């Protein structure tokens, strides 16, 4: 009985359960580059190129290992497509190859799972959905953990549970070093007298000829998409990705922790690993990330604050958001707790703005399809939150523009954590800050025409203006949240001093100027 094993663009791990039991004399792997995946949100050119280049490298590797691969490569000419979507291309291939069963690992996108299930049903074929072994906590294990917590899901409790269960960075029953969380040590910033050394950043990889072909294809076929293709420096194979991880552990992990939240104009990576894209496509196994980081700590090659911060991202945050995604989808995507309805300003695609922090972060997005987490959360996310952008719009933009943003990862991080659209499932309070935070953590403000301390008038910093406007709009709602106590007390003081009307007037002017429509 012939099986067709579907391998999606973000499922490129060699040890995938999709390939378990594969009979080389009978079965075939099915992979397809399709128009719909690149355009259902109009995706960054580099994102499309990265997915296609990694998919082609994986195809070549499978073929070298004697797997039969039915692979659909797009060309510049749309008339040559065998279909627009997974469903259309799959339908044609089922007619041709006559499989008796379809197999897939649980897709990272609910939309894709539903589409494949619907197509299998209309073809009258069984679809076997297998577990994704790239996650250390299965969806069933997550649900069992979450069911025992009717009061709410705290990432920190989940993280401790995972550390204990998998015995990572543990000293018997206690956390290594005595503390679960060393975030307090991870808030250093750079300054003009102590800037980051130049030349920081992860290892870079030259595109091979297969990648060059993909770059030409994307440049020709998706010419009107956002982003640039000039900086293709990521590894496309597991071998390269492993080297990238090891270089990070040896070179950047020691200082990763202390400068985790710092930003510096023109330095897009600092001590960050940038492994999120190859990790989310399956080129790196999270177990390797944990193993190498913990070994570095045990050898004394990296301090605990760095290693713990990294472990928390991989074992805590990544697993947690994936569990939340599958627990609450599809209803989760429709949440809009703050009733926010504004659009994103055009500069979220072009980077053309006088706001130095936004322009700096957007240049990195346009060049690399990447910014590190503080630029996402506290510069681009913060402005969108305070402006009252629809949380699903923000997620869509994030999927369009970031290489690492597969649906399971993006939705809880953007709609939930960044935009507080889920009303506190992922975060316990909205991540909102004024320009003062950006001023403390970066040098952006010294190169900006705005003043982070001013909240009214032409020179007022828009991050600050919208921060106060946001708090004023939601004062009643946030009064009940004890973690917002100080911020609510501050906005009240500002109201009492009569300072709010000028700020709100400036917020309205900026909203009009940016053409984003109404906020909540
Ligand atoms: C992001 C992306 C793009 C641009 N193109 C493809 C594609 O042509 N074929 C494919 O299998 N996957 C692609 N992806 C990833 C998907 O949009 C989606 O994230 C995954 O299928 C979810 O498992
Ligand atoms: Fe950003 Fe405001 Fe600082 Fe300008 S002044 S860089 S807009 S935070």
JSON list of N, CA and C and ligand atoms in Angstrom, two decimals, residues 7-11 32-34 37-38 40 43 47-48 51-52 55 86 107-109 111-112 406-407, ligand 1:
[
{"chain": "A", "resi": 7, "resn": "UNK", "atom": "N", "xyz": [5.59, 16.57, 3.56]},
{"chain": "A", "resi": 7, "resn": "UNK", "atom": "CA", "xyz": [6.55, 17.31, 4.40]},
{"chain": "A", "resi": 7, "resn": "UNK", "atom": "C", "xyz": [6.38, 18.79, 4.07]},
{"chain": "A", "resi": 8, "resn": "UNK", "atom": "N", "xyz": [5.94, 19.55, 5.06]},
{"chain": "A", "resi": 8, "resn": "UNK", "atom": "CA", "xyz": [5.70, 20.98, 4.86]},
{"chain": "A", "resi": 8, "resn": "UNK", "atom": "C", "xyz": [6.99, 21.79, 5.05]},
{"chain": "A", "resi": 9, "resn": "UNK", "atom": "N", "xyz": [6.93, 23.03, 4.61]},
{"chain": "A", "resi": 9, "resn": "UNK", "atom": "CA", "xyz": [8.13, 23.87, 4.57]},
{"chain": "A", "resi": 9, "resn": "UNK", "atom": "C", "xyz": [8.79, 24.12, 5.92]},
{"chain": "A", "resi": 10, "resn": "UNK", "atom": "N", "xyz": [8.06, 23.94, 7.00]},
{"chain": "A", "resi": 10, "resn": "UNK", "atom": "CA", "xyz": [8.68, 24.15, 8.32]},
{"chain": "A", "resi": 10, "resn": "UNK", "atom": "C", "xyz": [8.85, 22.81, 9.06]},
{"chain": "A", "resi": 11, "resn": "UNK", "atom": "N", "xyz": [8.93, 21.73, 8.30]},
{"chain": "A", "resi": 11, "resn": "UNK", "atom": "CA", "xyz": [9.05, 20.41, 8.93]},
{"chain": "A", "resi": 11, "resn": "UNK", "atom": "C", "xyz": [10.27, 19.67, 8.40]},
{"chain": "A", "resi": 32, "resn": "UNK", "atom": "N", "xyz": [5.82, 20.68, -1.67]},
{"chain": "A", "resi": 32, "resn": "UNK", "atom": "CA", "xyz": [5.35, 21.60, -2.71]},
{"chain": "A", "resi": 32, "resn": "UNK", "atom": "C", "xyz": [5.59, 23.06, -2.34]},
{"chain": "A", "resi": 33, "resn": "UNK", "atom": "N", "xyz": [6.22, 23.77, -3.26]},
{"chain": "A", "resi": 33, "resn": "UNK", "atom": "CA", "xyz": [6.26, 25.24, -3.17]},
{"chain": "A", "resi": 33, "resn": "UNK", "atom": "C", "xyz": [4.97, 25.71, -3.81]},
{"chain": "A", "resi": 34, "resn": "UNK", "atom": "N", "xyz": [4.18, 26.48, -3.08]},
{"chain": "A", "resi": 34, "resn": "UNK", "atom": "CA", "xyz": [2.90, 26.90, -3.65]},
{"chain": "A", "resi": 34, "resn": "UNK", "atom": "C", "xyz": [2.67, 28.41, -3.48]},
{"chain": "A", "resi": 37, "resn": "UNK", "atom": "N", "xyz": [0.94, 29.88, -0.19]},
{"chain": "A", "resi": 37, "resn": "UNK", "atom": "CA", "xyz": [1.70, 30.04, 1.06]},
{"chain": "A", "resi": 37, "resn": "UNK", "atom": "C", "xyz": [2.53, 31.32, 1.06]},
{"chain": "A", "resi": 38, "resn": "UNK", "atom": "N", "xyz": [2.95, 31.76, -0.11]},
{"chain": "A", "resi": 38, "resn": "UNK", "atom": "CA", "xyz": [3.77, 32.98, -0.18]},
{"chain": "A", "resi": 38, "resn": "UNK", "atom": "C", "xyz": [2.93, 34.24, -0.20]},
{"chain": "A", "resi": 40, "resn": "UNK", "atom": "N", "xyz": [-0.76, 34.38, 0.95]},
{"chain": "A", "resi": 40, "resn": "UNK", "atom": "CA", "xyz": [-1.99, 34.53, 1.75]},
{"chain": "A", "resi": 40, "resn": "UNK", "atom": "C", "xyz": [-1.83, 35.72, 2.68]},
{"chain": "A", "resi": 43, "resn": "UNK", "atom": "N", "xyz": [4.14, 38.01, 1.70]},
{"chain": "A", "resi": 43, "resn": "UNK", "atom": "CA", "xyz": [5.32, 37.80, 2.54]},
{"chain": "A", "resi": 43, "resn": "UNK", "atom": "C", "xyz": [6.61, 38.45, 2.04]},
{"chain": "A", "resi": 47, "resn": "UNK", "atom": "N", "xyz": [11.79, 35.85, 3.35]},
{"chain": "A", "resi": 47, "resn": "UNK", "atom": "CA", "xyz": [11.06, 34.76, 4.02]},
{"chain": "A", "resi": 47, "resn": "UNK", "atom": "C", "xyz": [10.72, 33.67, 2.99]},
{"chain": "A", "resi": 48, "resn": "UNK", "atom": "N", "xyz": [10.19, 34.09, 1.84]},
{"chain": "A", "resi": 48, "resn": "UNK", "atom": "CA", "xyz": [9.84, 33.11, 0.80]},
{"chain": "A", "resi": 48, "resn": "UNK", "atom": "C", "xyz": [11.12, 32.39, 0.35]},
{"chain": "A", "resi": 51, "resn": "UNK", "atom": "N", "xyz": [12.41, 29.83, 3.00]},
{"chain": "A", "resi": 51, "resn": "UNK", "atom": "CA", "xyz": [11.62, 28.58, 3.04]},
{"chain": "A", "resi": 51, "resn": "UNK", "atom": "C", "xyz": [11.93, 27.71, 1.81]},
{"chain": "A", "resi": 52, "resn": "UNK", "atom": "N", "xyz": [11.91, 28.32, 0.63]},
{"chain": "A", "resi": 52, "resn": "UNK", "atom": "CA", "xyz": [12.13, 27.51, -0.60]},
{"chain": "A", "resi": 52, "resn": "UNK", "atom": "C", "xyz": [13.55, 26.93, -0.62]},
{"chain": "A", "resi": 55, "resn": "UNK", "atom": "N", "xyz": [13.74, 24.09, 1.79]},
{"chain": "A", "resi": 55, "resn": "UNK", "atom": "CA", "xyz": [12.97, 22.95, 1.28]},
{"chain": "A", "resi": 55, "resn": "UNK", "atom": "C", "xyz": [13.75, 22.22, 0.18]},
{"chain": "A", "resi": 86, "resn": "UNK", "atom": "N", "xyz": [-1.85, 24.07, -1.51]},
{"chain": "A", "resi": 86, "resn": "UNK", "atom": "CA", "xyz": [-1.53, 22.68, -1.16]},
{"chain": "A", "resi": 86, "resn": "UNK", "atom": "C", "xyz": [-2.62, 21.76, -1.70]},
{"chain": "A", "resi": 107, "resn": "UNK", "atom": "N", "xyz": [0.83, 20.00, 11.34]},
{"chain": "A", "resi": 107, "resn": "UNK", "atom": "CA", "xyz": [1.36, 21.26, 10.81]},
{"chain": "A", "resi": 107, "resn": "UNK", "atom": "C", "xyz": [1.47, 22.32, 11.89]},
{"chain": "A", "resi": 108, "resn": "UNK", "atom": "N", "xyz": [2.32, 23.31, 11.64]},
{"chain": "A", "resi": 108, "resn": "UNK", "atom": "CA", "xyz": [2.48, 24.39, 12.61]},
{"chain": "A", "resi": 108, "resn": "UNK", "atom": "C", "xyz": [1.46, 25.49, 12.42]},
{"chain": "A", "resi": 109, "resn": "UNK", "atom": "N", "xyz": [0.47, 25.22, 11.60]},
{"chain": "A", "resi": 109, "resn": "UNK", "atom": "CA", "xyz": [-0.53, 26.25, 11.29]},
{"chain": "A", "resi": 109, "resn": "UNK", "atom": "C", "xyz": [-1.89, 25.55, 11.20]},
{"chain": "A", "resi": 111, "resn": "UNK", "atom": "N", "xyz": [-4.65, 26.52, 10.04]},
{"chain": "A", "resi": 111, "resn": "UNK", "atom": "CA", "xyz": [-5.24, 26.68, 8.69]},
{"chain": "A", "resi": 111, "resn": "UNK", "atom": "C", "xyz": [-4.80, 25.55, 7.76]},
{"chain": "A", "resi": 112, "resn": "UNK", "atom": "N", "xyz": [-3.51, 25.19, 7.83]},
{"chain": "A", "resi": 112, "resn": "UNK", "atom": "CA", "xyz": [-2.98, 24.15, 6.93]},
{"chain": "A", "resi": 112, "resn": "UNK", "atom": "C", "xyz": [-3.51, 22.78, 7.34]},
{"chain": "A", "resi": 406, "resn": "UNK", "atom": "N", "xyz": [6.28, 31.18, 12.17]},
{"chain": "A", "resi": 406, "resn": "UNK", "atom": "CA", "xyz": [5.25, 30.21, 11.81]},
{"chain": "A", "resi": 406, "resn": "UNK", "atom": "C", "xyz": [4.04, 30.49, 12.71]},
{"chain": "A", "resi": 407, "resn": "UNK", "atom": "N", "xyz": [2.84, 30.16, 12.23]},
{"chain": "A", "resi": 407, "resn": "UNK", "atom": "CA", "xyz": [1.62, 30.57, 12.92]},
{"chain": "A", "resi": 407, "resn": "UNK", "atom": "C", "xyz": [1.61, 30.24, 14.42]},
{"chain": "B", "resi": 1, "resn": "LIG", "atom": "C1", "xyz": [6.08, 30.18, 4.77]},
{"chain": "B", "resi": 1, "resn": "LIG", "atom": "C2", "xyz": [5.98, 29.19, 3.67]},
{"chain": "B", "resi": 1, "resn": "LIG", "atom": "C3", "xyz": [6.16, 29.60, 2.35]},
{"chain": "B", "resi": 1, "resn": "LIG", "atom": "C4", "xyz": [6.52, 30.98, 1.97]},
{"chain": "B", "resi": 1, "resn": "LIG", "atom": "N1", "xyz": [6.03, 28.72, 1.35]},
{"chain": "B", "resi": 1, "resn": "LIG", "atom": "C5", "xyz": [5.75, 27.43, 1.61]},
{"chain": "B", "resi": 1, "resn": "LIG", "atom": "C6", "xyz": [5.58, 26.49, 0.56]},
{"chain": "B", "resi": 1, "resn": "LIG", "atom": "O1", "xyz": [5.60, 26.84, -0.61]},
{"chain": "B", "resi": 1, "resn": "LIG", "atom": "N2", "xyz": [5.38, 25.20, 0.89]},
{"chain": "B", "resi": 1, "resn": "LIG", "atom": "C7", "xyz": [5.31, 24.77, 2.16]},
{"chain": "B", "resi": 1, "resn": "LIG", "atom": "O2", "xyz": [5.18, 23.56, 2.40]},
{"chain": "B", "resi": 1, "resn": "LIG", "atom": "N3", "xyz": [5.38, 25.65, 3.17]},
{"chain": "B", "resi": 1, "resn": "LIG", "atom": "C8", "xyz": [5.61, 26.96, 2.93]},
{"chain": "B", "resi": 1, "resn": "LIG", "atom": "N4", "xyz": [5.69, 27.87, 3.95]},
{"chain": "B", "resi": 1, "resn": "LIG", "atom": "C9", "xyz": [5.34, 27.41, 5.32]},
{"chain": "B", "resi": 1, "resn": "LIG", "atom": "C10", "xyz": [3.80, 27.33, 5.44]},
{"chain": "B", "resi": 1, "resn": "LIG", "atom": "O3", "xyz": [3.22, 28.60, 5.15]},
{"chain": "B", "resi": 1, "resn": "LIG", "atom": "C11", "xyz": [3.28, 26.94, 6.83]},
{"chain": "B", "resi": 1, "resn": "LIG", "atom": "O4", "xyz": [3.90, 27.75, 7.78]},
{"chain": "B", "resi": 1, "resn": "LIG", "atom": "C12", "xyz": [3.52, 25.53, 7.16]},
{"chain": "B", "resi": 1, "resn": "LIG", "atom": "O5", "xyz": [2.98, 24.73, 6.16]},
{"chain": "B", "resi": 1, "resn": "LIG", "atom": "C13", "xyz": [2.89, 25.16, 8.51]},
{"chain": "B", "resi": 1, "resn": "LIG", "atom": "O6", "xyz": [3.28, 23.85, 8.88]}
]
